[in-house]
CSV table of C-alpha atoms and ligand atoms in Angstrom, one decimal:
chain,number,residue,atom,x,y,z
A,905,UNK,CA,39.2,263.0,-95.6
A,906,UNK,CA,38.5,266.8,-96.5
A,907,UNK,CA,39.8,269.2,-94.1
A,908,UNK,CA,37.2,270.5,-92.6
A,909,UNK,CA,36.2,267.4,-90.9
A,910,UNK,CA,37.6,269.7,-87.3
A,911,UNK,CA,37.2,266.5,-85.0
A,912,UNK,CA,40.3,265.2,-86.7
A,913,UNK,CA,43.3,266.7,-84.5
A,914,UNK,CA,45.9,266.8,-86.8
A,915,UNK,CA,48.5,268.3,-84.6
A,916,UNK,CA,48.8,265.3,-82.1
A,917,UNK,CA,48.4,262.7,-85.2
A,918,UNK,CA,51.4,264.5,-86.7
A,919,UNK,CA,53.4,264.6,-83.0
A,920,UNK,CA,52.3,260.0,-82.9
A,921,UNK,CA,54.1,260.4,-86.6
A,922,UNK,CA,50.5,259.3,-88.0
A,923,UNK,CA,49.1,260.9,-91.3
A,924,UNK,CA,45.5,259.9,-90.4
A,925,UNK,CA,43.5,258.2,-87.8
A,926,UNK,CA,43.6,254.8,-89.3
A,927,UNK,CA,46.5,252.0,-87.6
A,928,UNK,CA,46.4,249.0,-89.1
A,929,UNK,CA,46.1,246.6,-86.1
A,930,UNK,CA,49.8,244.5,-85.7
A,931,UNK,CA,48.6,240.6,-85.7
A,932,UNK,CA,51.0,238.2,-84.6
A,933,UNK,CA,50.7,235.2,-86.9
A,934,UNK,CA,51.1,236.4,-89.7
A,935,UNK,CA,48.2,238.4,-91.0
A,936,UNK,CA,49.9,241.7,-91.4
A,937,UNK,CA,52.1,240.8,-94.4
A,938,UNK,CA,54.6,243.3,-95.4
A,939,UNK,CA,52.5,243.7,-98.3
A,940,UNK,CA,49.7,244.2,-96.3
A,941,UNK,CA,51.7,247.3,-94.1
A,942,UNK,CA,53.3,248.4,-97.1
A,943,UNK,CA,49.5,249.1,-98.6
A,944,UNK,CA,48.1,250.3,-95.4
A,945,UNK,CA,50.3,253.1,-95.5
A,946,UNK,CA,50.8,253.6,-99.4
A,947,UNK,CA,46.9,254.3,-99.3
A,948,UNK,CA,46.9,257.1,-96.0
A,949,UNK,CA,46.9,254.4,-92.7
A,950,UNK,CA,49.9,253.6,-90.9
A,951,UNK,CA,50.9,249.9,-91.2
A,952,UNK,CA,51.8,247.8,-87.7
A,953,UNK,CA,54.0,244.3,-87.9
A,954,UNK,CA,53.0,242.2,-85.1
A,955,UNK,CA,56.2,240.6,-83.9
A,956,UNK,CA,55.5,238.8,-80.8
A,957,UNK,CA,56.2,235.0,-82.7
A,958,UNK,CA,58.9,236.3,-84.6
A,959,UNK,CA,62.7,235.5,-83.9
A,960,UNK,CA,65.0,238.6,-84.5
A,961,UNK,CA,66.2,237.4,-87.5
A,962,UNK,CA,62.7,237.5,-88.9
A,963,UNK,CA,62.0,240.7,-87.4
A,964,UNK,CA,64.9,242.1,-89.2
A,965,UNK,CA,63.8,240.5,-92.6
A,966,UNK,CA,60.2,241.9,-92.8
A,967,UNK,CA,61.1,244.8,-91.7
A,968,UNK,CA,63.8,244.9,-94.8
A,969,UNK,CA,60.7,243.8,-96.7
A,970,UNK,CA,58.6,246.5,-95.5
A,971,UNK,CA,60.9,248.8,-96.5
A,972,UNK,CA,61.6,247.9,-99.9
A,973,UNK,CA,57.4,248.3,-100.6
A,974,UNK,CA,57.5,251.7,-98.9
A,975,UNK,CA,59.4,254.2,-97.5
A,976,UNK,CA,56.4,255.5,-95.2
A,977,UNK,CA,56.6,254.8,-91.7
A,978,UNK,CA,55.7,251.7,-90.0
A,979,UNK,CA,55.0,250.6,-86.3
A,980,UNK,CA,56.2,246.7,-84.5
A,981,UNK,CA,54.3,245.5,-81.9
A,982,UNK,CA,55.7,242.9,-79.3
A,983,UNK,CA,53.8,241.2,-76.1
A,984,UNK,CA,55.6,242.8,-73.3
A,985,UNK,CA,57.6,240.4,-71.2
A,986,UNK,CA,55.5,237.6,-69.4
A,987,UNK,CA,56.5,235.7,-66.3
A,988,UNK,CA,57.5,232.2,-66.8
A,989,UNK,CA,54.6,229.8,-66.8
A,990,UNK,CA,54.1,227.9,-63.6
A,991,UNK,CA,54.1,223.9,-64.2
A,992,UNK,CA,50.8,222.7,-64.9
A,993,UNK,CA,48.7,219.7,-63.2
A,994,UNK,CA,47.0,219.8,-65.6
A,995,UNK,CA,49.2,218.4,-68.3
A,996,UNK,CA,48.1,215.0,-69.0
A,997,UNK,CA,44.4,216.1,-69.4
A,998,UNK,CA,45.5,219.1,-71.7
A,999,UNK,CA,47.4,216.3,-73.8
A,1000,UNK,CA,44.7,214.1,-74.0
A,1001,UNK,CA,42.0,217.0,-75.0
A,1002,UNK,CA,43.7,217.4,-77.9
A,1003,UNK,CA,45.4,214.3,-78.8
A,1004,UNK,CA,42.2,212.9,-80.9
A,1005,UNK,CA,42.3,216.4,-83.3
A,1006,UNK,CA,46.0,215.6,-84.1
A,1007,UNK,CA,45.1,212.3,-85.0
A,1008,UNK,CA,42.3,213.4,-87.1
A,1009,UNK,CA,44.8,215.6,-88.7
A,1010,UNK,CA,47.0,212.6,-89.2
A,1011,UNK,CA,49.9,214.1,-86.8
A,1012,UNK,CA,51.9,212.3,-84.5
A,1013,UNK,CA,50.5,212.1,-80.8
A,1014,UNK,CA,50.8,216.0,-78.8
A,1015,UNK,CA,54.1,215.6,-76.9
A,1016,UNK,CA,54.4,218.1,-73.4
A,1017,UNK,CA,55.4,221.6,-74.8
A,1018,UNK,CA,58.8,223.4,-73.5
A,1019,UNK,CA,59.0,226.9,-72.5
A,1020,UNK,CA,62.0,228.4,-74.3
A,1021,UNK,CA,62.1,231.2,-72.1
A,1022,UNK,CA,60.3,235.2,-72.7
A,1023,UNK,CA,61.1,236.1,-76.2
A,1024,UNK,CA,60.9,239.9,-75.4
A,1025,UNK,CA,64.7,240.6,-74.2
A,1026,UNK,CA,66.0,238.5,-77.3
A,1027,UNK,CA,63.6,240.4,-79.8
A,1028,UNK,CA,63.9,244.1,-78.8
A,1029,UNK,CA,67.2,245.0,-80.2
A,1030,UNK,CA,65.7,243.8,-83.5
A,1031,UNK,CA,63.2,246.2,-83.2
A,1032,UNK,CA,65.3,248.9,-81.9
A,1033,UNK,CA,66.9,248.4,-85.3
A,1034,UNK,CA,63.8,248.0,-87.1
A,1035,UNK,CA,63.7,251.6,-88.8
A,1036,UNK,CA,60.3,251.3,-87.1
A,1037,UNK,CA,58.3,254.5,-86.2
A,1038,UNK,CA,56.3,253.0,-83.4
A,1039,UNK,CA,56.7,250.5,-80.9
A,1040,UNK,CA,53.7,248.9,-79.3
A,1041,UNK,CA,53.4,246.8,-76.6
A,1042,UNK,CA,50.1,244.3,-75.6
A,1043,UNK,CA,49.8,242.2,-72.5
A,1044,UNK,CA,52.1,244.4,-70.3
A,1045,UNK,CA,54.3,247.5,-69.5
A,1046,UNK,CA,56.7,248.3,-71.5
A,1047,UNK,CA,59.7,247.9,-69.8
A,1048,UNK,CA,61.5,251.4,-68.8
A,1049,UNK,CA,64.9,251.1,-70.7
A,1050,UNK,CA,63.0,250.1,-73.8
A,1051,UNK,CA,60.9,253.1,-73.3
A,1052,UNK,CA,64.5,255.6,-72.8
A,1053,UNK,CA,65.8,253.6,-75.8
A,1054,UNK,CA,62.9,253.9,-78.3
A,1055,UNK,CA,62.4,258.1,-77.7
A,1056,UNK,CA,66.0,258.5,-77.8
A,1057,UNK,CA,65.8,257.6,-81.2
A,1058,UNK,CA,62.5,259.2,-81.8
A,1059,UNK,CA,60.0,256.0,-81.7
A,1060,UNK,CA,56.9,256.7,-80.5
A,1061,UNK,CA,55.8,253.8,-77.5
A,1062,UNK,CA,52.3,252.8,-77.5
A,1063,UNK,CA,50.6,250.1,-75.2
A,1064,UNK,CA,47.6,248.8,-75.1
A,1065,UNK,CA,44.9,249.1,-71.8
A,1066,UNK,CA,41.7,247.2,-71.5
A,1067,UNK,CA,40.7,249.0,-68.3
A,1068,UNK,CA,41.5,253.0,-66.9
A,1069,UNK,CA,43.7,250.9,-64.9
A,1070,UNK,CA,45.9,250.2,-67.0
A,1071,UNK,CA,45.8,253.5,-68.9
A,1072,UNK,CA,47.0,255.2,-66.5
A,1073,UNK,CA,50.2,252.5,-65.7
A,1074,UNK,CA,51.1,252.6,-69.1
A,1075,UNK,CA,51.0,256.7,-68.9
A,1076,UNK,CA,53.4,256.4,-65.5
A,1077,UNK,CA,55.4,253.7,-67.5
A,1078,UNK,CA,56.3,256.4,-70.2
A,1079,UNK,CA,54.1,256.0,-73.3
A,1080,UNK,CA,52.8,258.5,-76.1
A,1081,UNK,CA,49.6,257.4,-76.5
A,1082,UNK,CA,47.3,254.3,-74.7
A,1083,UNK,CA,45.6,251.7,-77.0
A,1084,UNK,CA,42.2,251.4,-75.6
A,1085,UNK,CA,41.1,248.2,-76.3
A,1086,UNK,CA,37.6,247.0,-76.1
A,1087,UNK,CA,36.2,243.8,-75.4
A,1088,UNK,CA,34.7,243.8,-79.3
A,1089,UNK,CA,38.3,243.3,-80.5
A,1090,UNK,CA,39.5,240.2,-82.2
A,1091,UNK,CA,42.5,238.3,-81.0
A,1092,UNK,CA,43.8,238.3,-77.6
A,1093,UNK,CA,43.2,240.5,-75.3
A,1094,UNK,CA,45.8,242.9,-74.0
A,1095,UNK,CA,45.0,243.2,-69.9
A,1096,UNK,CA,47.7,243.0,-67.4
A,1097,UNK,CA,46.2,244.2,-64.3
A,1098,UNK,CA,43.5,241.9,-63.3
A,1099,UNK,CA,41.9,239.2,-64.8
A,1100,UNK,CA,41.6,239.4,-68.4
A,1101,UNK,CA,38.5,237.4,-69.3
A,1102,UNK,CA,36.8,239.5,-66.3
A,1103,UNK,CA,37.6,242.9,-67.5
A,1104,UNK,CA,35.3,243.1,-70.8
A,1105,UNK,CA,34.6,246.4,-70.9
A,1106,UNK,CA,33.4,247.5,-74.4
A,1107,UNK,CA,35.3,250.5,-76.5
A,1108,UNK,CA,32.2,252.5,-76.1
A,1109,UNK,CA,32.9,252.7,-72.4
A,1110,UNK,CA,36.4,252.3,-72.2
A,1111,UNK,CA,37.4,254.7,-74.4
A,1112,UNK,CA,35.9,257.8,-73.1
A,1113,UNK,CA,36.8,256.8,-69.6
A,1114,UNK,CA,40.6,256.7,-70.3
A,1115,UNK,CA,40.4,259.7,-72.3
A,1116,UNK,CA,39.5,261.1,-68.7
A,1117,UNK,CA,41.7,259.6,-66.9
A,1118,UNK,CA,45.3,259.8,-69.3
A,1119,UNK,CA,46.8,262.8,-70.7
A,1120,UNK,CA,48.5,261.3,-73.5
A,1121,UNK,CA,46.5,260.0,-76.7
A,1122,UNK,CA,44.0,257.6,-76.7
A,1123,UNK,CA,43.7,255.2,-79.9
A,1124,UNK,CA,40.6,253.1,-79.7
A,1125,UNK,CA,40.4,249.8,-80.8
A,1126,UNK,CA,38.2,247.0,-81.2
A,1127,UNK,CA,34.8,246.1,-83.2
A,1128,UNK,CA,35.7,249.5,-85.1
A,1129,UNK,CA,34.9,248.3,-89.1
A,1130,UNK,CA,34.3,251.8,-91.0
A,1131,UNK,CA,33.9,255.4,-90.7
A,1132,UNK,CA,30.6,255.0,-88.6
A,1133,UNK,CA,33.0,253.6,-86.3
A,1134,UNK,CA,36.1,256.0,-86.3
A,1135,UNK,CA,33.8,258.9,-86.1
A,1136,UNK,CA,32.1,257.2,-83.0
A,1137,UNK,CA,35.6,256.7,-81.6
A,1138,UNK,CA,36.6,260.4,-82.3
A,1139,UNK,CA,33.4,261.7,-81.1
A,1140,UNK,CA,34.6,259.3,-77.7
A,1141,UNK,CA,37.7,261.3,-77.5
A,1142,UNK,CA,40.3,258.6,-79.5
A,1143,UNK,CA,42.8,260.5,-81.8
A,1144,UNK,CA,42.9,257.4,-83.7
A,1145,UNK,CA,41.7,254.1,-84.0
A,1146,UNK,CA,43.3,250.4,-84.4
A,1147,UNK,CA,41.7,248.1,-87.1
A,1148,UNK,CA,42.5,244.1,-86.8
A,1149,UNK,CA,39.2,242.1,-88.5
A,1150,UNK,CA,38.8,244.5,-91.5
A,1151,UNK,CA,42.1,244.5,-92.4
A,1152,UNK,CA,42.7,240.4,-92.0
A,1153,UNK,CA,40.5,239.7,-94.9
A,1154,UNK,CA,42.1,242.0,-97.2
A,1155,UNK,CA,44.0,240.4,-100.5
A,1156,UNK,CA,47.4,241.4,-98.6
A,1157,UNK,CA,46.4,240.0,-95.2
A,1158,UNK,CA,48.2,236.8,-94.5
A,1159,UNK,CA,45.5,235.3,-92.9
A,1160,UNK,CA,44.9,231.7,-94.2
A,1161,UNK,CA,41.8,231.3,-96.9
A,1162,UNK,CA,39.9,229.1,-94.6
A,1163,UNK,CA,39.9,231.9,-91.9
A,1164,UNK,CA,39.2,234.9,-94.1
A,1165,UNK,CA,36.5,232.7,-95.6
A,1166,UNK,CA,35.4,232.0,-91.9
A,1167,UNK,CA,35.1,235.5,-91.4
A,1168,UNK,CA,33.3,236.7,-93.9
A,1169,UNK,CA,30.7,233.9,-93.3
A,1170,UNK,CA,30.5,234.5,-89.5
A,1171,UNK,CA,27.6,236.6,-87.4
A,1172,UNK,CA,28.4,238.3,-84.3
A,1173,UNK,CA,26.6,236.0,-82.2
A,1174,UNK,CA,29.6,233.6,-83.5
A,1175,UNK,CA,32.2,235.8,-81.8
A,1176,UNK,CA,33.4,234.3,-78.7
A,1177,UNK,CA,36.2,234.6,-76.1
A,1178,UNK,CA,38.3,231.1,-75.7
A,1179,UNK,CA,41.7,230.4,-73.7
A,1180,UNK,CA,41.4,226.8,-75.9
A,1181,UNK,CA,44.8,227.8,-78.1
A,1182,UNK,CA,46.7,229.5,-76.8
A,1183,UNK,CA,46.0,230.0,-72.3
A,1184,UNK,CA,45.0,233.6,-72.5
A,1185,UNK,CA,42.0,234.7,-73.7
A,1186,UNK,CA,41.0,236.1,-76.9
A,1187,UNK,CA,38.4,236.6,-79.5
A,1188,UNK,CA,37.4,234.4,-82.5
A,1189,UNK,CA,34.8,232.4,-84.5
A,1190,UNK,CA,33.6,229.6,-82.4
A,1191,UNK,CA,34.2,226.3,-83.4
A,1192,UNK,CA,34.5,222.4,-82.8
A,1193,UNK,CA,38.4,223.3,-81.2
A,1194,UNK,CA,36.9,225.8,-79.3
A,1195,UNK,CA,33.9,224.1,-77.7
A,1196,UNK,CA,35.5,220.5,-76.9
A,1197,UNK,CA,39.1,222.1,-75.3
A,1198,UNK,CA,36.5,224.7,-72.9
A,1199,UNK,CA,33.4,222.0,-72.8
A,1200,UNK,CA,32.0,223.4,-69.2
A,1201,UNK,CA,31.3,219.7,-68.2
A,1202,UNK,CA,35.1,218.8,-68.4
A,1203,UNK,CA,36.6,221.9,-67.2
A,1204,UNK,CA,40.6,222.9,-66.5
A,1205,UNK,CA,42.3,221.1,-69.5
A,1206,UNK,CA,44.0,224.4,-70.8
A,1207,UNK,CA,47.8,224.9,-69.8
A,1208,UNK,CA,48.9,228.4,-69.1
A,1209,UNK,CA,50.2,230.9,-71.9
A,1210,UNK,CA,52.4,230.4,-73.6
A,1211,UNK,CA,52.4,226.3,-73.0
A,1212,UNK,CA,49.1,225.8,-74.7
A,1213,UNK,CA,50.2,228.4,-77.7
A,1214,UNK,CA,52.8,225.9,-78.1
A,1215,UNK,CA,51.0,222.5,-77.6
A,1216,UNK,CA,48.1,223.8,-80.3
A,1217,UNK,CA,51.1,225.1,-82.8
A,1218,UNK,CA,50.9,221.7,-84.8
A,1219,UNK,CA,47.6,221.5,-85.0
A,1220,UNK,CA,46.9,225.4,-86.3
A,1221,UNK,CA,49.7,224.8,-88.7
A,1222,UNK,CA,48.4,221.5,-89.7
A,1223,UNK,CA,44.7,222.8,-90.2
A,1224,UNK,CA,45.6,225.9,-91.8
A,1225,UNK,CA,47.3,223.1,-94.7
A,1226,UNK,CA,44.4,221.1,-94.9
A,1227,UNK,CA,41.7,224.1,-95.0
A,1228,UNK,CA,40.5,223.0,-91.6
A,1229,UNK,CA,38.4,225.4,-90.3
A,1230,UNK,CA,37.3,223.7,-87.1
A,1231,UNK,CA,41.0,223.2,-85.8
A,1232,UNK,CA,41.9,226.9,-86.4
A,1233,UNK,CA,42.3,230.0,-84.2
A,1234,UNK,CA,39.7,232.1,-86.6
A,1235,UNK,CA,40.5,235.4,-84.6
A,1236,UNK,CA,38.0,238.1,-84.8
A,1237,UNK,CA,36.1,240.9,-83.8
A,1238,UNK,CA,32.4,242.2,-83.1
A,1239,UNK,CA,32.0,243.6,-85.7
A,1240,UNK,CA,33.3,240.6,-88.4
A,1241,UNK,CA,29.4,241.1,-90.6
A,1242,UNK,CA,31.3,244.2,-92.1
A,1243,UNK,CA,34.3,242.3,-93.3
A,1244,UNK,CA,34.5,242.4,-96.8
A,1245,UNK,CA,37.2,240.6,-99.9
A,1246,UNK,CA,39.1,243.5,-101.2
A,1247,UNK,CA,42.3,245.0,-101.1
A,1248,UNK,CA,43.5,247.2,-98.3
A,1249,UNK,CA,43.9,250.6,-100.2
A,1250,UNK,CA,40.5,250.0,-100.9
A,1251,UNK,CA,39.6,249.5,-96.9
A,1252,UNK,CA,41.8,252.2,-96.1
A,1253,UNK,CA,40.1,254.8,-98.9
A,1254,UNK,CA,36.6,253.6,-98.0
A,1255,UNK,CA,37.4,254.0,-94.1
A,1256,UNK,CA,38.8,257.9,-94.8
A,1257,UNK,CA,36.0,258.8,-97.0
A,1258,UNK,CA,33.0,257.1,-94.5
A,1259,UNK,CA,35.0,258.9,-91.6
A,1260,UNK,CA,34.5,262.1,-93.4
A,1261,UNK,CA,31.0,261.3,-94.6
A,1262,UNK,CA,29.6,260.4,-90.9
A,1263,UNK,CA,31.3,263.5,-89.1
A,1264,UNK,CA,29.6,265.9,-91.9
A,1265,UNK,CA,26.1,263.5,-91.7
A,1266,UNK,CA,26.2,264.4,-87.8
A,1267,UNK,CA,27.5,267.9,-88.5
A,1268,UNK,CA,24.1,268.2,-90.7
A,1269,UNK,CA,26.0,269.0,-94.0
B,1090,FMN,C1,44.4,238.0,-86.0
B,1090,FMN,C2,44.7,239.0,-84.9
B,1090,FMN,C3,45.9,239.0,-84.3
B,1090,FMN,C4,46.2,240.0,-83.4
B,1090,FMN,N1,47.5,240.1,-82.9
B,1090,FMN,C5,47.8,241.1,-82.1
B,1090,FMN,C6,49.2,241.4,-81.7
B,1090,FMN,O1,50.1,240.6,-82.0
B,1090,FMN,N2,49.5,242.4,-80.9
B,1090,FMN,C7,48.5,243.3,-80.5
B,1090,FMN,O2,48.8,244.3,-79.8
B,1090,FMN,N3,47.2,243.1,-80.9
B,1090,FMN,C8,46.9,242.1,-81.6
B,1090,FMN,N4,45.6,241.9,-82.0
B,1090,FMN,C9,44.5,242.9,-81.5
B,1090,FMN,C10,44.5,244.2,-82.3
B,1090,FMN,O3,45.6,245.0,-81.9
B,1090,FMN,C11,43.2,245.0,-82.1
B,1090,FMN,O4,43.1,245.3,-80.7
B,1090,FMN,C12,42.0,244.3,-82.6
B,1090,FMN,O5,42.1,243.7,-83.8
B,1090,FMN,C13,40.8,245.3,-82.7
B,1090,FMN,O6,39.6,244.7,-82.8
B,1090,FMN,P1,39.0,244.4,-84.3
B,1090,FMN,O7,39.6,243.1,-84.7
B,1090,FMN,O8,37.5,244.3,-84.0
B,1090,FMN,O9,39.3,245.5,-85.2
B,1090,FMN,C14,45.2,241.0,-83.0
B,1090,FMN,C15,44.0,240.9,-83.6
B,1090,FMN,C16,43.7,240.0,-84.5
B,1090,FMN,C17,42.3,239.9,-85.2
């Protein structure tokens, strides 16, 4: 992006260890490849590993991986710690709502799911010894000796806010820069404070109200698909923005082909917010899953996160085999009509040079 493009404030990008305004969204699950990060940041963005299903062996591994494709920095990304699940009445019904899709899937019958316990005090060393730049957290505070740990050894903390809220908790809690999310974004949404499938407050009103109300930086995030969008968000106030849905269909992305191919077949009237696989809400292409799991005339067969996450886990892994489209979690945004098949230097290029191109369209040149 030429330099004159003044909006762009490279001083605090520098000080968030960020070369431009583009993040390449972590996504649990295994869409961000270390391929995919390692491109990300070869081509000007900054790369993000979501590690929130990862053991800390695995953590340790991709980031090995990352770092043999690049020695540009990285971020990892981990759901902040999550009170144990509460047992659920609702446990046969859950089990029978989706007993007929593993069958159809030819998997044995659903069986109850365990809770291993929060993942988050077993994982952070590993990501303390990442070589990460950034740590980001989503559902949740990052808790304070993580914070202590990560600046001393110069990694920035990020976490992510869907309301001013939570902005401002995650300021007091210690971090470099909030992660405005907007209700637009794919995947699950990050609240904490609140009820999350209440607080759907979109990133072109949440952003410039937490830019108000925080004094560190504000990276906005969700439906953002090109530089009409990051200009939008830097005109907002953001110093940067987050990208999950164009990023997901890139070649790199690890997304499975029947979900890329969901998404770049999908409308925004298709985007919807379900608790159907995993207990907390989040954004994807509607489908069959999705409607017979939250069918409003049998209500309350969803266990609580993580329980469901790991009742559905089968089934997802199953579908995702068979090219089942129907039985997947097809995450995404908003703004999924401006997904496109190509490879992410090429997203990240076009995204700098339309950033550019918008700010100088609106600066009349
Ligand atoms: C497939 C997928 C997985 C995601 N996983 C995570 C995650 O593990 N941690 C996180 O903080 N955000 C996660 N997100 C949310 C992104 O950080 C970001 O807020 C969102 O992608 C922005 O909206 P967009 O998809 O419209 O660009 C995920 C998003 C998607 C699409």
């Amino acid at each position: 992006m030429p330099a004159h493009t003044t909006i762009l404030n490279r001083t605090i990008l520098e000080r968030l260890g960020l070369r431009s305004p583009v993040i390449q969204a972590p996504m649990a699950g295994g869409g961000d490849t270390a391929t995919l990060v390692a491109a990300v940041n070869e081509a000007g963005g900054f790369g993000f590993v979501g590690a929130a299903y990862l053991t800390p062996a695995q953590i340790a591994e991709r980031a090995r991986d990352i770092r043999s494709r690049t020695a540009l920095p990285f971020g990892v990304n981990l759901f902040a710690p999550q009170p144990d699940p509460a047992p659920s009445p609702l446990l046969d019904e859950a089990l029978a709502r989706v007993a007929p899709f593993f069958a159809e899937l030819g998997l044995p019958a659903p069986i109850a799911p365990a809770h291993a316990g929060d993942p988050f005090a077993g994982q952070w060393p590993a990501v303390l010894d990442s070589g990460a730049a950034a740590f980001s957290v989503t559902f949740g505070l990052p808790p304070a000796d993580t914070v202590q740990a990560a600046k001393a050894r110069g990694i920035r903390v990020m976490g992510t806010a869907t309301t001013v809220a939570e902005a401002v908790a995650l300021e007091q809690a210690g971090v470099d820069a909030v992660i405005a999310q907007g209700s637009e974004a794919g995947g699950h949404r990050g609240s904490f404070l609140g009820d999350p499938a209440a607080n759907l407050i979109g990133t072109m009103a949440l952003v410039p109200q937490v830019v108000d109300a925080v004094r560190v930086p504000v990276i906005a995030s969700g439906g953002i698909m090109d530089g009409r969008g990051i200009a939008a968000a830097l005109a907002l106030g953001a110093v940067a923005v987050q990208l999950g849905t164009v990023f997901l269909t890139c070649d790199e992305a690890g997304a499975s082909e029947a979900h890329k191919q969901a998404i770049l077949a999908a409308g925004e009237d298709q985007i919807r917010l379900t608790h159907a696989f995993s207990g907390r809400p989040a954004r994807g292409i509607l489908n069959r899953f999705m409607e017979s799991v939250e069918d409003p005339d049998k209500p309350g067969a969803v266990l609580p996160f993580p329980l469901q996450n790991a009742l559905t886990r089968p089934l997802r892994t199953a579908a995702a085999q068979q090219g089942r489209a129907e039985f997947l979690s097809l995450w995404a945004g908003q703004g999924v009509r401006l997904a496109r098949r190509r490879p992410a230097a090429e997203v990240v290029a076009e995204l700098l040079e339309g950033t550019g191109s918008a700010i100088r369209r609106l600066a009349g040149g």
